[in-house]
Short mmCIF file of C-alpha atoms in Angstrom, two decimals:
data_model
loop_
_atom_site.label_atom_id
_atom_site.label_comp_id
_atom_site.label_asym_id
_atom_site.label_seq_id
_atom_site.Cartn_x
_atom_site.Cartn_y
_atom_site.Cartn_z
CA UNK A 28 123.60 143.55 63.27
CA UNK A 29 125.18 142.08 60.02
CA UNK A 30 123.50 138.73 60.74
CA UNK A 31 120.15 140.20 61.32
CA UNK A 32 120.38 142.17 58.08
CA UNK A 33 121.44 139.26 56.10
CA UNK A 34 118.49 137.15 57.49
CA UNK A 35 116.03 139.93 56.49
CA UNK A 36 117.41 140.21 52.91
CA UNK A 37 117.27 136.43 52.71
CA UNK A 38 113.67 136.52 53.73
CA UNK A 39 112.85 139.22 51.16
CA UNK A 40 114.64 137.28 48.25
CA UNK A 41 112.54 134.20 49.07
CA UNK A 42 109.43 136.23 49.07
CA UNK A 43 110.39 137.94 45.84
CA UNK A 44 110.76 134.42 44.24
CA UNK A 45 107.37 133.63 45.45
CA UNK A 46 105.82 136.89 43.94
CA UNK A 47 107.42 136.14 40.50
CA UNK A 48 105.55 132.85 40.55
CA UNK A 49 102.17 134.43 41.19
CA UNK A 50 99.99 137.08 39.50
CA UNK A 51 100.31 141.03 39.78
CA UNK A 52 97.13 141.12 41.69
CA UNK A 53 98.86 139.26 44.67
CA UNK A 54 101.98 141.50 44.81
CA UNK A 55 100.70 143.90 47.55
CA UNK A 56 99.64 140.95 49.79
CA UNK A 57 103.16 139.34 49.30
CA UNK A 58 105.00 142.48 50.22
CA UNK A 59 102.81 142.63 53.44
CA UNK A 60 103.49 139.14 54.25
CA UNK A 61 107.15 139.61 53.78
CA UNK A 62 107.20 142.63 56.00
CA UNK A 63 105.38 140.85 58.73
CA UNK A 64 107.62 137.79 58.47
CA UNK A 65 110.68 139.89 58.85
CA UNK A 66 109.19 141.74 61.94
CA UNK A 67 108.33 138.42 63.59
CA UNK A 68 111.83 137.11 62.94
CA UNK A 69 113.43 140.22 64.40
CA UNK A 70 111.17 140.14 67.46
CA UNK A 71 112.08 136.56 68.07
CA UNK A 72 115.83 137.14 67.78
CA UNK A 73 115.93 140.22 70.20
CA UNK A 74 113.23 140.64 72.72
CA UNK A 75 112.37 144.27 73.77
CA UNK A 76 113.40 145.68 77.20
CA UNK A 77 109.96 145.15 78.95
CA UNK A 78 109.88 141.43 77.99
CA UNK A 79 113.61 140.92 79.11
CA UNK A 80 113.00 142.63 82.45
CA UNK A 81 109.70 140.62 83.00
CA UNK A 82 111.59 137.41 82.31
CA UNK A 83 114.56 138.20 84.47
CA UNK A 84 112.28 139.19 87.39
CA UNK A 85 110.19 135.97 87.03
CA UNK A 86 113.31 133.83 86.83
CA UNK A 87 114.89 135.61 89.76
CA UNK A 88 111.72 135.11 91.89
CA UNK A 89 111.45 131.44 90.85
CA UNK A 90 115.11 130.72 91.81
CA UNK A 91 114.73 132.58 95.19
CA UNK A 92 111.54 130.79 96.01
CA UNK A 93 112.99 127.35 94.99
CA UNK A 94 116.16 128.07 97.02
CA UNK A 95 114.38 129.23 100.10
CA UNK A 96 112.00 126.17 99.92
CA UNK A 97 114.92 123.70 99.40
CA UNK A 98 116.91 125.28 102.19
CA UNK A 99 113.93 125.20 104.66
CA UNK A 100 113.26 121.57 103.77
CA UNK A 101 116.97 120.68 104.10
CA UNK A 102 117.25 122.50 107.49
CA UNK A 103 113.99 120.80 108.84
CA UNK A 104 115.17 117.39 107.66
CA UNK A 105 118.77 117.82 109.13
CA UNK A 106 117.19 119.09 112.48
CA UNK A 107 114.96 116.09 112.60
CA UNK A 108 117.67 113.68 111.78
CA UNK A 109 120.08 115.33 114.22
CA UNK A 110 117.49 115.22 116.96
CA UNK A 111 116.49 111.73 116.33
CA UNK A 112 120.25 110.56 116.34
CA UNK A 113 120.86 112.37 119.44
CA UNK A 114 117.88 110.85 121.21
CA UNK A 115 118.11 107.33 119.89
CA UNK A 116 121.83 106.62 119.08
CA UNK A 117 122.87 106.04 122.72
CA UNK A 118 120.35 104.20 124.96
CA UNK A 119 120.54 101.66 127.74
CA UNK A 120 118.50 99.68 130.17
CA UNK A 121 119.48 99.22 133.83
CA UNK A 122 118.54 95.98 135.07
CA UNK A 123 117.88 95.72 138.83
CA UNK A 124 118.73 92.48 140.53
CA UNK A 125 117.65 91.32 143.85
CA UNK A 126 119.43 88.37 145.63
CA UNK A 127 118.92 86.50 149.02
CA UNK A 128 120.28 83.46 150.73
CA UNK A 129 118.11 80.44 150.52
CA UNK A 130 118.68 79.54 154.16
CA UNK A 131 116.65 81.56 156.66
CA UNK A 132 116.60 82.05 160.43
CA UNK A 133 114.61 83.80 163.03
CA UNK A 134 115.68 86.99 164.80
CA UNK A 135 115.43 86.83 168.55
CA UNK A 136 111.99 87.62 169.65
CA UNK A 137 110.59 87.78 166.22
CA UNK A 138 108.45 84.88 164.77
CA UNK A 139 109.08 85.70 161.10
CA UNK A 140 111.92 84.00 159.26
CA UNK A 141 114.37 86.06 157.36
CA UNK A 142 117.07 85.24 154.96
CA UNK A 143 120.55 85.58 156.44
CA UNK A 144 121.59 88.16 153.89
CA UNK A 145 120.20 90.30 151.00
CA UNK A 146 121.96 91.85 147.99
CA UNK A 147 120.64 94.22 145.49
CA UNK A 148 122.65 95.38 142.41
CA UNK A 149 122.19 97.01 139.05
CA UNK A 150 123.53 96.02 135.54
CA UNK A 151 123.89 98.43 132.73
CA UNK A 152 122.74 96.78 129.37
CA UNK A 153 123.36 99.19 126.44
CA UNK A 154 121.13 98.70 123.38
CA UNK A 155 122.12 96.70 120.36
CA UNK A 156 122.10 100.00 118.20
CA UNK A 157 124.57 101.62 120.66
CA UNK A 158 126.69 98.47 120.85
CA UNK A 159 127.00 98.51 117.05
CA UNK A 160 127.79 102.29 116.77
CA UNK A 161 130.03 102.37 119.84
CA UNK A 162 131.66 99.00 120.07
CA UNK A 163 134.60 100.06 122.30
CA UNK A 164 132.26 101.72 124.78
CA UNK A 165 130.37 98.54 124.76
CA UNK A 166 133.24 96.62 125.78
CA UNK A 167 134.20 98.94 128.50
CA UNK A 168 130.63 98.73 129.96
CA UNK A 169 130.67 94.94 129.79
CA UNK A 170 134.01 94.96 131.73
CA UNK A 171 132.48 97.44 134.32
CA UNK A 172 129.54 95.03 134.76
CA UNK A 173 131.75 92.00 135.37
CA UNK A 174 134.01 94.03 137.83
CA UNK A 175 131.12 95.28 140.01
CA UNK A 176 129.30 91.96 139.92
CA UNK A 177 132.46 90.25 141.19
CA UNK A 178 132.83 92.82 143.96
CA UNK A 179 129.09 92.67 144.87
CA UNK A 180 128.98 88.80 145.20
CA UNK A 181 132.32 88.91 147.31
CA UNK A 182 130.54 91.32 149.74
CA UNK A 183 127.36 89.30 149.53
CA UNK A 184 129.21 86.31 150.67
CA UNK A 185 130.93 88.15 153.54
CA UNK A 186 127.46 89.37 154.69
CA UNK A 187 126.07 85.87 154.67
CA UNK A 188 129.14 84.50 156.54
CA UNK A 189 128.96 87.10 159.16
CA UNK A 190 125.21 86.57 159.77
CA UNK A 191 125.60 82.74 160.09
CA UNK A 192 128.73 82.78 162.29
CA UNK A 193 127.73 85.43 164.73
CA UNK A 194 123.95 85.22 165.21
CA UNK A 195 124.32 85.97 168.80
CA UNK A 196 125.46 89.57 168.20
CA UNK A 197 125.68 90.79 164.59
CA UNK A 198 122.41 89.12 163.47
CA UNK A 199 120.28 90.93 166.15
CA UNK A 200 120.17 93.99 164.06
CA UNK A 201 118.55 92.13 161.27
CA UNK A 202 119.53 90.50 158.01
CA UNK A 203 122.88 91.66 156.75
CA UNK A 204 122.77 93.41 153.38
CA UNK A 205 124.80 94.75 150.46
CA UNK A 206 123.51 97.02 147.80
CA UNK A 207 125.11 98.43 144.66
CA UNK A 208 123.44 100.99 142.49
CA UNK A 209 124.69 102.50 139.23
CA UNK A 210 123.47 105.75 137.81
CA UNK A 211 124.32 107.03 134.25
CA UNK A 212 124.86 110.66 134.59
CA UNK A 213 126.12 111.49 131.17
CA UNK A 214 125.55 109.56 128.00
CA UNK A 215 126.23 111.19 124.64
CA UNK A 216 128.56 111.28 121.70
CA UNK A 217 131.34 112.73 123.54
CA UNK A 218 131.30 111.16 127.09
CA UNK A 219 129.75 108.59 129.31
CA UNK A 220 129.78 108.76 133.12
CA UNK A 221 128.60 106.13 135.63
CA UNK A 222 128.27 106.84 139.33
CA UNK A 223 128.40 103.68 141.56
CA UNK A 224 127.30 103.63 145.15
CA UNK A 225 127.73 100.88 147.70
CA UNK A 226 125.97 100.35 150.94
CA UNK A 227 126.85 97.51 153.23
CA UNK A 228 125.43 96.43 156.57
CA UNK A 229 127.41 93.42 157.92
CA UNK A 230 126.10 93.56 161.46
CA UNK A 231 128.39 96.32 162.72
CA UNK A 232 127.40 99.31 164.90
CA UNK A 233 126.31 101.18 161.68
CA UNK A 234 126.38 100.56 157.87
CA UNK A 235 129.34 101.46 155.68
CA UNK A 236 129.18 103.08 152.30
CA UNK A 237 131.55 104.05 149.43
CA UNK A 238 131.38 105.54 145.99
CA UNK A 239 133.09 104.49 142.71
CA UNK A 240 132.88 106.25 139.28
CA UNK A 241 133.77 105.41 135.82
CA UNK A 242 134.09 108.03 133.01
CA UNK A 243 134.66 107.11 129.38
CA UNK A 244 135.26 108.75 126.15
CA UNK A 245 132.29 107.43 124.12
CA UNK A 246 133.95 107.01 120.86
CA UNK A 247 137.14 105.31 122.20
CA UNK A 248 135.85 103.61 125.15
CA UNK A 249 138.75 104.61 127.15
CA UNK A 250 138.55 105.92 130.70
CA UNK A 251 139.29 109.67 131.11
CA UNK A 252 140.71 111.70 133.99
CA UNK A 253 138.99 114.78 135.33
CA UNK A 254 142.21 116.77 134.20
CA UNK A 255 141.44 115.54 130.74
CA UNK A 256 138.12 117.24 130.42
CA UNK A 257 138.66 120.65 132.24
CA UNK A 258 140.34 123.58 130.73
CA UNK A 259 142.10 124.78 133.88
CA UNK A 260 143.45 121.78 136.08
CA UNK A 261 145.60 124.01 138.11
CA UNK A 262 142.51 125.71 139.97
CA UNK A 263 140.44 122.46 140.09
CA UNK A 264 141.12 121.69 143.77
CA UNK A 265 140.31 125.30 144.82
CA UNK A 266 136.89 125.13 142.87
CA UNK A 267 136.00 121.73 144.41
CA UNK A 268 136.58 123.16 147.93
CA UNK A 269 134.54 126.24 147.25
CA UNK A 270 131.66 124.16 146.33
CA UNK A 271 131.77 121.42 149.04
CA UNK A 272 128.35 120.63 150.49
CA UNK A 273 127.73 118.41 153.52
CA UNK A 274 124.32 116.57 153.65
CA UNK A 275 124.22 116.31 157.43
CA UNK A 276 125.05 119.86 158.36
CA UNK A 277 124.61 123.29 156.82
CA UNK A 278 125.09 127.03 157.63
CA UNK A 279 127.77 128.13 160.21
CA UNK A 280 128.35 124.44 161.26
CA UNK A 281 129.35 123.49 157.65
CA UNK A 282 131.60 126.61 157.22
CA UNK A 283 133.43 125.67 160.39
CA UNK A 284 133.96 122.09 159.42
CA UNK A 285 135.33 123.07 156.10
CA UNK A 286 137.56 125.68 157.61
CA UNK A 287 138.79 122.93 160.14
CA UNK A 288 139.49 120.58 157.13
CA UNK A 289 141.57 123.29 155.32
CA UNK A 290 143.53 124.20 158.39
CA UNK A 291 143.87 120.95 160.35
CA UNK A 292 143.53 118.34 157.69
CA UNK A 293 141.38 115.39 156.90
CA UNK A 294 141.00 113.40 160.20
CA UNK A 295 143.65 115.82 161.63
CA UNK A 296 146.33 114.54 159.19
CA UNK A 297 146.38 115.76 155.68
CA UNK A 298 145.24 119.34 154.69
CA UNK A 299 142.10 119.27 152.42
CA UNK A 300 143.71 120.67 149.48
CA UNK A 301 146.51 118.27 149.48
CA UNK A 302 144.17 115.38 150.16
CA UNK A 303 142.20 116.24 146.91
CA UNK A 304 145.39 116.90 144.96
CA UNK A 305 146.52 113.51 145.87
CA UNK A 306 143.21 111.86 144.88
CA UNK A 307 143.28 113.71 141.52
CA UNK A 308 146.83 112.52 140.89
CA UNK A 309 146.43 108.90 141.81
CA UNK A 310 142.98 108.55 140.04
CA UNK A 311 140.93 107.77 143.29
CA UNK A 312 138.87 110.86 143.12
CA UNK A 313 135.23 110.00 142.74
CA UNK A 314 133.79 112.37 139.93
CA UNK A 315 131.29 112.28 137.08
CA UNK A 316 130.31 114.42 134.23
CA UNK A 317 126.58 115.23 134.11
CA UNK A 318 124.23 117.43 132.06
CA UNK A 319 125.02 120.54 134.20
CA UNK A 320 128.80 120.19 134.76
CA UNK A 321 131.11 118.08 137.09
CA UNK A 322 130.33 116.55 140.47
CA UNK A 323 132.67 114.93 143.05
CA UNK A 324 131.44 112.61 145.78
CA UNK A 325 132.84 111.69 149.10
CA UNK A 326 131.43 109.03 151.36
CA UNK A 327 131.34 108.89 155.06
CA UNK A 328 134.79 108.78 156.61
CA UNK A 329 136.41 110.01 153.17
CA UNK A 330 136.97 113.49 154.54
CA UNK A 331 135.11 113.81 157.86
CA UNK A 332 133.74 111.62 160.67
CA UNK A 333 130.64 109.44 160.17
CA UNK A 334 128.26 111.65 161.86
CA UNK A 335 128.78 114.42 159.13
CA UNK A 336 127.64 112.12 156.46
CA UNK A 337 128.65 112.08 152.81
CA UNK A 338 129.68 115.28 150.91
CA UNK A 339 129.34 116.40 147.37
CA UNK A 340 130.75 119.28 145.28
CA UNK A 341 129.26 120.43 141.99
CA UNK A 342 130.83 122.61 139.49
CA UNK A 343 128.21 123.82 137.15
CA UNK A 344 128.48 125.13 133.46
CA UNK A 345 126.37 128.10 134.71
CA UNK A 346 129.03 129.24 137.16
CA UNK A 347 131.88 128.18 134.87
CA UNK A 348 130.98 128.34 131.20
CA UNK A 349 134.48 127.54 130.13
CA UNK A 350 134.82 124.58 132.51
CA UNK A 351 135.03 121.89 129.85
CA UNK A 352 137.20 121.33 126.84
CA UNK A 353 135.46 121.55 123.52
CA UNK A 354 135.68 117.86 122.92
CA UNK A 355 133.81 117.03 126.26
CA UNK A 356 131.12 119.73 125.87
CA UNK A 357 127.48 118.38 125.56
CA UNK A 358 126.51 117.91 121.94
CA UNK A 359 123.51 120.25 120.86
CA UNK A 360 120.15 118.56 120.51
CA UNK A 361 121.10 115.95 123.11
CA UNK A 362 118.09 114.48 124.83
CA UNK A 363 118.24 114.26 128.74
CA UNK A 364 119.71 111.03 129.95
CA UNK A 365 116.43 110.16 131.75
CA UNK A 366 114.73 109.89 128.37
CA UNK A 367 117.26 107.42 127.06
CA UNK A 368 117.87 105.15 130.05
CA UNK A 369 115.18 102.87 131.31
CA UNK A 370 115.01 100.53 134.36
CA UNK A 371 113.74 97.00 134.58
CA UNK A 372 113.30 95.14 137.94
CA UNK A 373 114.03 91.41 137.71
CA UNK A 374 112.76 88.46 139.79
CA UNK A 375 114.69 87.71 142.99
CA UNK A 376 117.23 85.04 142.88
CA UNK A 377 118.26 82.75 145.72
CA UNK A 378 121.75 81.51 146.52
CA UNK A 379 122.64 78.75 149.03
CA UNK A 380 125.53 79.28 151.38
CA UNK A 381 127.47 76.73 149.37
CA UNK A 382 126.85 78.79 146.23
CA UNK A 383 128.36 81.86 147.84
CA UNK A 384 131.59 79.97 148.89
CA UNK A 385 133.14 80.47 145.47
CA UNK A 386 132.70 84.31 145.87
CA UNK A 387 133.98 84.51 149.40
CA UNK A 388 137.28 86.46 149.85
CA UNK A 389 140.13 84.12 151.01
CA UNK A 390 140.80 84.68 154.73
CA UNK A 391 144.04 86.33 155.49
CA UNK A 392 146.82 84.16 156.85
#
């Protein structure tokens, strides 16, 4: 208040000086001008309540609108970026290779010539972007490819050898064959899982088959165990048995077979729960993470006679919401694996029998 009064007096003093310098006829106008000037200055210094309320309301509305717009834009941009990263950060191409022996022969009573042996296999090739962002995972995948190729070629050489040395019997069933297929079941920032299936017909009474699996921490590239990813390892065997499913039988026959495995053991030797526990402990259990939980696989002869076919057991996140530890849960906004993994079929390659000799397993002495 002192400041405002001083300003008003100062204004009046200035105006009085101005009046003294002018005629008496201008005195009234000068006073009016002085009063107006003082009022305008007072209004400028202290706006009235209505003006202040209007200003505050306008400011609040502007800030709120700006904040909302900024938040929406940021959220939308973040969502788009997250989705884009989730769908594009990890991607791969599975190359399908087809091999056959260059030498051919005729099957008895058939005019057409056939190669002695065929081989089909898949190779995982991750994208350059994935290799850059996940270098340790890239190394693990490369090592997996080398290991499986070596195994495939060894078995291919075996098939070709059996076909050429025993045409009178084994080859009557047709060309021998070995197939190796890989399927990526989980592929995200937390985990990568690959299921590998082998099928081999080397001229025996029936083909043979087996599974392998590899599970990696995507960031470190290190292999992980099933007990590393579940919250309750102690009840794992029980859960797996509860969800066993035979491909060849169902209903009462399936229940009877599982009961027999529990009571009398696998092949009449080892109780089922003990067998599975041993496989978990020694790392031979075939299991994968997928987009719905965890699956385990058993080829023919693993748990039951050939006639019963392969078995699977699936533990779903729907049945067990707390199945996985937090670090191995599927990240949000992760696109399905099928959208990020493509397949490419390559031209067939031919190998002479001499070419395959370098892959053949040395004979036992």
